[in-house]
Amino acid sequence: MGRINSSTTLAYNRLHGVEAFPTFHYCLRDGECGMEPLTLRDLFLGKAGNVIRDKPNWWAKFKDDKIWKKWLEELRPLAPNQEITEAMEKYLSDELAYLAETRNLANGIDQALDMTYKSDILIPQSLKEELIACMRPLEDVPENLKDWHPHSNNQVLDLVHPSLYPVVFGKTRLYTNKSLVPCLPHVGGGETVADASVIRKRYKRCLWEANVLSSQFQWLPTYFSIDPATKEVKFEGYINNLHPVQHKKLYFVLEKLMSICLPMFDRVLFDMKHPPRQRAICVSPNWYIEGKEEKEGEEMKEDHGEEGVESEVNSEYEYWGKRNLDIPDAKVFKRPEIDFTSHESEDIGVKNADENAAARNKVTLSDFGRGQVIVKLGNIELTPENPEYPGGDWHLEGMLNERIIATVIYYYDSENITDNHLAFRQSVWTLEDYEQDDSRGFLEIFGLKRDEPAVQDLGYIATKGDRVISFPNLYQHKVSPFSLADRTKPGHRKICVFFLVDPVLPIISTSQVAPQQWDWWRAEIYKLDLFPTLPPEIVKNILDYVDWPMTLEEAKEVRLKFMQERGKYVKLQNEEYYAREFSLCEH
């Protein structure tokens, strides 16, 4: 990946004395930030490696010369000008050899694109079956009780979604010094009201503009702890929108899944602290091979007189436009001085006695021992009458309020749908010291066109059944369209998603907010000795009198406002930041 240029992230770290993980929410609206652009050759090598690592037994087959040559020919159409240089081939081969050597055979985790990972064998079949069984009570409800995501054309079924019953600033109640375990006796309670001004104070000295923060809403994460000996995850509170008693077995399954997925998070976090090296680096844009000296105006006059200056100028411009480009080639592959395998074996970050240095070196969740996660469970359901899913929009996860730094998605059940994938892209900043109006150089080396969006396509990860993927919240991503494979039968895709909150900067969680669901509260109220003795009309009057917690109808109204706000934020990303024109300014 390219280096992240985020003055605001650095400012936050200096201000608070912490080593927060980078996130592009800091960068939005900051004209100085973005990712360092990657050359087209570098982008190709990243995509090519991912394609190869999607092939069965790639770690053995790439060593077969006949198979290797065949794969290279398959990849050639993806290469810049369909050219794979000797240096590019050597780098790709050496990188694959290193990744094959350090590959964990037990969990099958492979690097996908830069800073992203995938595994098709991580989750045991038995645990997958447990998950499917525990999800049935959420799925098998009457049609009128199914929660189809708004504006999804009855295709996206929300089973557990964080946009329902989120923190509503000015309304949601908090407990400050009280354990909410068990949580149900505290439903609807609280000592104070969530205040958005506290959130704004945390970031006010680091942001150019405030529209990366929400003053209205926040998703509710759940605290989890990691046993240092067994590496098992234990949830410390309830999961928003998942009843802790009715779905107790599902809680256990999700804890097991989260435990198994820790290495997927750890790989991403490690890369965020130790970014991968560029494969075909271009430090400064001095990429032309000079053939002759360019002449200044006075020198032209001396040689040709006034009459000859115009023709000489035209000649110089013609020469300037036809100069040969010295396109940066792939470097020699070198093993990283510190990689994830060395962190696993040497326990980097524990040996240093300097507390500040130790904090900076915390790069895995096990190093922290505790964190926050936001859970989402949902299906995409297609039918012969509604057979095509149009895909998603380019977006980052959450807003700065949620501090989401990484995501893990488990595609646990897919049936009768066409191939689909998750695409990634990065926004880039312009290199300095380039030649005046050098559109050609940036186009041929980086694929960046003047006055077009300053973004680079990083590639995509196939999202097939049983696959687990992880990625940082530095890239925008988008779900591809897909449809029924056999249009005479229904089909579906089911996912379990874990959004990881920065462990350095925890946010309001279910350890502070009691459940806000009115029907949960009503069930607890009916357990009181008094209620069975009251006439039904009195009970109804009591229930109708309270204005908190939220009814389902109120929560759905809040969700629409939530989605409207987040939709504007996504529009901001795509129109004013990711669609920011690549500019070659006068200099």
PDB file of N, CA and C in Angstrom, residues 459-507:
ATOM      1  N   GLY A 459      -8.180  -3.596  -6.608  1.00  0.00           N
ATOM      2  CA  GLY A 459      -8.570  -4.959  -6.944  1.00  0.00           C
ATOM      3  C   GLY A 459      -9.750  -5.398  -6.097  1.00  0.00           C
ATOM      4  N   TYR A 460     -10.012  -6.689  -6.108  1.00  0.00           N
ATOM      5  CA  TYR A 460     -11.166  -7.196  -5.362  1.00  0.00           C
ATOM      6  C   TYR A 460     -10.860  -8.570  -4.787  1.00  0.00           C
ATOM      7  N   ILE A 461     -11.661  -8.938  -3.784  1.00  0.00           N
ATOM      8  CA  ILE A 461     -11.569 -10.256  -3.160  1.00  0.00           C
ATOM      9  C   ILE A 461     -12.865 -11.002  -3.447  1.00  0.00           C
ATOM     10  N   ALA A 462     -12.758 -12.194  -4.008  1.00  0.00           N
ATOM     11  CA  ALA A 462     -13.946 -13.014  -4.248  1.00  0.00           C
ATOM     12  C   ALA A 462     -14.591 -13.360  -2.913  1.00  0.00           C
ATOM     13  N   THR A 463     -15.916 -13.248  -2.846  1.00  0.00           N
ATOM     14  CA  THR A 463     -16.643 -13.475  -1.589  1.00  0.00           C
ATOM     15  C   THR A 463     -17.512 -14.722  -1.721  1.00  0.00           C
ATOM     16  N   LYS A 464     -16.856 -15.861  -1.701  1.00  0.00           N
ATOM     17  CA  LYS A 464     -17.561 -17.132  -1.865  1.00  0.00           C
ATOM     18  C   LYS A 464     -17.902 -17.744  -0.512  1.00  0.00           C
ATOM     19  N   GLY A 465     -18.748 -18.744  -0.544  1.00  0.00           N
ATOM     20  CA  GLY A 465     -19.183 -19.410   0.672  1.00  0.00           C
ATOM     21  C   GLY A 465     -18.035 -19.982   1.474  1.00  0.00           C
ATOM     22  N   ASP A 466     -18.121 -19.887   2.798  1.00  0.00           N
ATOM     23  CA  ASP A 466     -17.140 -20.373   3.774  1.00  0.00           C
ATOM     24  C   ASP A 466     -15.921 -19.467   3.906  1.00  0.00           C
ATOM     25  N   ARG A 467     -15.832 -18.418   3.116  1.00  0.00           N
ATOM     26  CA  ARG A 467     -14.649 -17.552   3.166  1.00  0.00           C
ATOM     27  C   ARG A 467     -14.780 -16.522   4.286  1.00  0.00           C
ATOM     28  N   VAL A 468     -13.653 -16.259   4.944  1.00  0.00           N
ATOM     29  CA  VAL A 468     -13.527 -15.169   5.909  1.00  0.00           C
ATOM     30  C   VAL A 468     -12.535 -14.170   5.338  1.00  0.00           C
ATOM     31  N   ILE A 469     -12.883 -12.895   5.355  1.00  0.00           N
ATOM     32  CA  ILE A 469     -11.957 -11.870   4.887  1.00  0.00           C
ATOM     33  C   ILE A 469     -11.810 -10.799   5.962  1.00  0.00           C
ATOM     34  N   SER A 470     -10.674 -10.116   5.953  1.00  0.00           N
ATOM     35  CA  SER A 470     -10.457  -8.989   6.869  1.00  0.00           C
ATOM     36  C   SER A 470      -9.770  -7.872   6.110  1.00  0.00           C
ATOM     37  N   PHE A 471     -10.070  -6.641   6.506  1.00  0.00           N
ATOM     38  CA  PHE A 471      -9.487  -5.489   5.810  1.00  0.00           C
ATOM     39  C   PHE A 471      -9.528  -4.265   6.718  1.00  0.00           C
ATOM     40  N   PRO A 472      -8.658  -3.284   6.470  1.00  0.00           N
ATOM     41  CA  PRO A 472      -8.633  -2.070   7.287  1.00  0.00           C
ATOM     42  C   PRO A 472      -9.667  -1.063   6.815  1.00  0.00           C
ATOM     43  N   ASN A 473     -10.034  -0.162   7.695  1.00  0.00           N
ATOM     44  CA  ASN A 473     -10.981   0.897   7.332  1.00  0.00           C
ATOM     45  C   ASN A 473     -10.235   2.102   6.757  1.00  0.00           C
ATOM     46  N   LEU A 474      -9.228   1.799   5.943  1.00  0.00           N
ATOM     47  CA  LEU A 474      -8.466   2.819   5.223  1.00  0.00           C
ATOM     48  C   LEU A 474      -8.897   2.896   3.771  1.00  0.00           C
ATOM     49  N   TYR A 475      -9.415   1.794   3.264  1.00  0.00           N
ATOM     50  CA  TYR A 475      -9.871   1.728   1.878  1.00  0.00           C
ATOM     51  C   TYR A 475     -11.393   1.840   1.830  1.00  0.00           C
ATOM     52  N   GLN A 476     -11.888   2.462   0.780  1.00  0.00           N
ATOM     53  CA  GLN A 476     -13.311   2.313   0.498  1.00  0.00           C
ATOM     54  C   GLN A 476     -13.537   0.931  -0.108  1.00  0.00           C
ATOM     55  N   HIS A 477     -14.719   0.379   0.129  1.00  0.00           N
ATOM     56  CA  HIS A 477     -15.040  -0.917  -0.459  1.00  0.00           C
ATOM     57  C   HIS A 477     -16.473  -0.902  -0.972  1.00  0.00           C
ATOM     58  N   LYS A 478     -16.772  -1.848  -1.835  1.00  0.00           N
ATOM     59  CA  LYS A 478     -18.093  -1.908  -2.460  1.00  0.00           C
ATOM     60  C   LYS A 478     -18.432  -3.344  -2.817  1.00  0.00           C
ATOM     61  N   VAL A 479     -19.664  -3.751  -2.495  1.00  0.00           N
ATOM     62  CA  VAL A 479     -20.154  -5.090  -2.839  1.00  0.00           C
ATOM     63  C   VAL A 479     -20.555  -5.098  -4.309  1.00  0.00           C
ATOM     64  N   SER A 480     -20.132  -6.134  -5.037  1.00  0.00           N
ATOM     65  CA  SER A 480     -20.455  -6.233  -6.460  1.00  0.00           C
ATOM     66  C   SER A 480     -21.892  -6.703  -6.660  1.00  0.00           C
ATOM     67  N   PRO A 481     -22.476  -6.428  -7.821  1.00  0.00           N
ATOM     68  CA  PRO A 481     -23.796  -6.995  -8.132  1.00  0.00           C
ATOM     69  C   PRO A 481     -23.698  -8.513  -8.295  1.00  0.00           C
ATOM     70  N   PHE A 482     -24.789  -9.204  -8.029  1.00  0.00           N
ATOM     71  CA  PHE A 482     -24.875 -10.633  -8.343  1.00  0.00           C
ATOM     72  C   PHE A 482     -26.343 -10.995  -8.501  1.00  0.00           C
ATOM     73  N   SER A 483     -26.592 -12.213  -8.943  1.00  0.00           N
ATOM     74  CA  SER A 483     -27.970 -12.624  -9.229  1.00  0.00           C
ATOM     75  C   SER A 483     -28.130 -14.112  -8.969  1.00  0.00           C
ATOM     76  N   LEU A 484     -29.331 -14.610  -9.169  1.00  0.00           N
ATOM     77  CA  LEU A 484     -29.572 -16.043  -9.045  1.00  0.00           C
ATOM     78  C   LEU A 484     -28.841 -16.789 -10.147  1.00  0.00           C
ATOM     79  N   ALA A 485     -28.194 -17.888  -9.793  1.00  0.00           N
ATOM     80  CA  ALA A 485     -27.555 -18.727 -10.808  1.00  0.00           C
ATOM     81  C   ALA A 485     -28.621 -19.472 -11.605  1.00  0.00           C
ATOM     82  N   ASP A 486     -29.558 -20.078 -10.909  1.00  0.00           N
ATOM     83  CA  ASP A 486     -30.726 -20.716 -11.527  1.00  0.00           C
ATOM     84  C   ASP A 486     -31.936 -19.859 -11.183  1.00  0.00           C
ATOM     85  N   ARG A 487     -32.482 -19.177 -12.171  1.00  0.00           N
ATOM     86  CA  ARG A 487     -33.533 -18.190 -11.910  1.00  0.00           C
ATOM     87  C   ARG A 487     -34.898 -18.814 -11.646  1.00  0.00           C
ATOM     88  N   THR A 488     -34.950 -20.118 -11.615  1.00  0.00           N
ATOM     89  CA  THR A 488     -36.214 -20.775 -11.261  1.00  0.00           C
ATOM     90  C   THR A 488     -36.282 -21.110  -9.774  1.00  0.00           C
ATOM     91  N   LYS A 489     -35.163 -20.892  -9.063  1.00  0.00           N
ATOM     92  CA  LYS A 489     -35.108 -21.237  -7.644  1.00  0.00           C
ATOM     93  C   LYS A 489     -34.621 -20.033  -6.836  1.00  0.00           C
ATOM     94  N   PRO A 490     -34.982 -19.954  -5.555  1.00  0.00           N
ATOM     95  CA  PRO A 490     -34.457 -18.869  -4.715  1.00  0.00           C
ATOM     96  C   PRO A 490     -32.987 -19.092  -4.377  1.00  0.00           C
ATOM     97  N   GLY A 491     -32.334 -18.056  -3.907  1.00  0.00           N
ATOM     98  CA  GLY A 491     -30.937 -18.149  -3.493  1.00  0.00           C
ATOM     99  C   GLY A 491     -30.656 -17.128  -2.405  1.00  0.00           C
ATOM    100  N   HIS A 492     -29.501 -17.250  -1.762  1.00  0.00           N
ATOM    101  CA  HIS A 492     -29.184 -16.325  -0.680  1.00  0.00           C
ATOM    102  C   HIS A 492     -27.686 -16.255  -0.435  1.00  0.00           C
ATOM    103  N   ARG A 493     -27.304 -15.209   0.287  1.00  0.00           N
ATOM    104  CA  ARG A 493     -25.951 -15.084   0.827  1.00  0.00           C
ATOM    105  C   ARG A 493     -26.074 -14.568   2.249  1.00  0.00           C
ATOM    106  N   LYS A 494     -25.452 -15.268   3.204  1.00  0.00           N
ATOM    107  CA  LYS A 494     -25.578 -14.927   4.614  1.00  0.00           C
ATOM    108  C   LYS A 494     -24.203 -14.580   5.180  1.00  0.00           C
ATOM    109  N   ILE A 495     -24.167 -13.494   5.960  1.00  0.00           N
ATOM    110  CA  ILE A 495     -22.881 -13.042   6.487  1.00  0.00           C
ATOM    111  C   ILE A 495     -22.963 -12.757   7.982  1.00  0.00           C
ATOM    112  N   CYS A 496     -21.813 -12.906   8.623  1.00  0.00           N
ATOM    113  CA  CYS A 496     -21.595 -12.486  10.003  1.00  0.00           C
ATOM    114  C   CYS A 496     -20.443 -11.492   9.970  1.00  0.00           C
ATOM    115  N   VAL A 497     -20.669 -10.289  10.495  1.00  0.00           N
ATOM    116  CA  VAL A 497     -19.676  -9.216  10.393  1.00  0.00           C
ATOM    117  C   VAL A 497     -19.265  -8.753  11.786  1.00  0.00           C
ATOM    118  N   PHE A 498     -17.950  -8.576  11.970  1.00  0.00           N
ATOM    119  CA  PHE A 498     -17.402  -7.976  13.181  1.00  0.00           C
ATOM    120  C   PHE A 498     -16.680  -6.687  12.791  1.00  0.00           C
ATOM    121  N   PHE A 499     -17.173  -5.550  13.301  1.00  0.00           N
ATOM    122  CA  PHE A 499     -16.497  -4.268  13.113  1.00  0.00           C
ATOM    123  C   PHE A 499     -15.683  -3.981  14.374  1.00  0.00           C
ATOM    124  N   LEU A 500     -14.381  -3.798  14.215  1.00  0.00           N
ATOM    125  CA  LEU A 500     -13.505  -3.593  15.367  1.00  0.00           C
ATOM    126  C   LEU A 500     -13.301  -2.104  15.636  1.00  0.00           C
ATOM    127  N   VAL A 501     -13.586  -1.698  16.876  1.00  0.00           N
ATOM    128  CA  VAL A 501     -13.335  -0.329  17.319  1.00  0.00           C
ATOM    129  C   VAL A 501     -11.877  -0.230  17.763  1.00  0.00           C
ATOM    130  N   ASP A 502     -11.242   0.913  17.501  1.00  0.00           N
ATOM    131  CA  ASP A 502      -9.854   1.112  17.902  1.00  0.00           C
ATOM    132  C   ASP A 502      -9.713   0.842  19.399  1.00  0.00           C
ATOM    133  N   PRO A 503      -8.909  -0.160  19.795  1.00  0.00           N
ATOM    134  CA  PRO A 503      -8.773  -0.466  21.224  1.00  0.00           C
ATOM    135  C   PRO A 503      -8.107   0.652  22.011  1.00  0.00           C
ATOM    136  N   VAL A 504      -7.428   1.558  21.311  1.00  0.00           N
ATOM    137  CA  VAL A 504      -6.800   2.693  21.983  1.00  0.00           C
ATOM    138  C   VAL A 504      -7.832   3.746  22.381  1.00  0.00           C
ATOM    139  N   LEU A 505      -8.922   3.829  21.613  1.00  0.00           N
ATOM    140  CA  LEU A 505      -9.917   4.887  21.806  1.00  0.00           C
ATOM    141  C   LEU A 505     -11.321   4.293  21.933  1.00  0.00           C
ATOM    142  N   PRO A 506     -11.652   3.671  23.057  1.00  0.00           N
ATOM    143  CA  PRO A 506     -12.984   3.073  23.215  1.00  0.00           C
ATOM    144  C   PRO A 506     -14.084   4.127  23.182  1.00  0.00           C
ATOM    145  N   ILE A 507     -15.289   3.687  22.815  1.00  0.00           N
ATOM    146  CA  ILE A 507     -16.433   4.583  22.675  1.00  0.00           C
ATOM    147  C   ILE A 507     -17.578   4.107  23.577  1.00  0.00           C
TER     148      ILE A 507
END
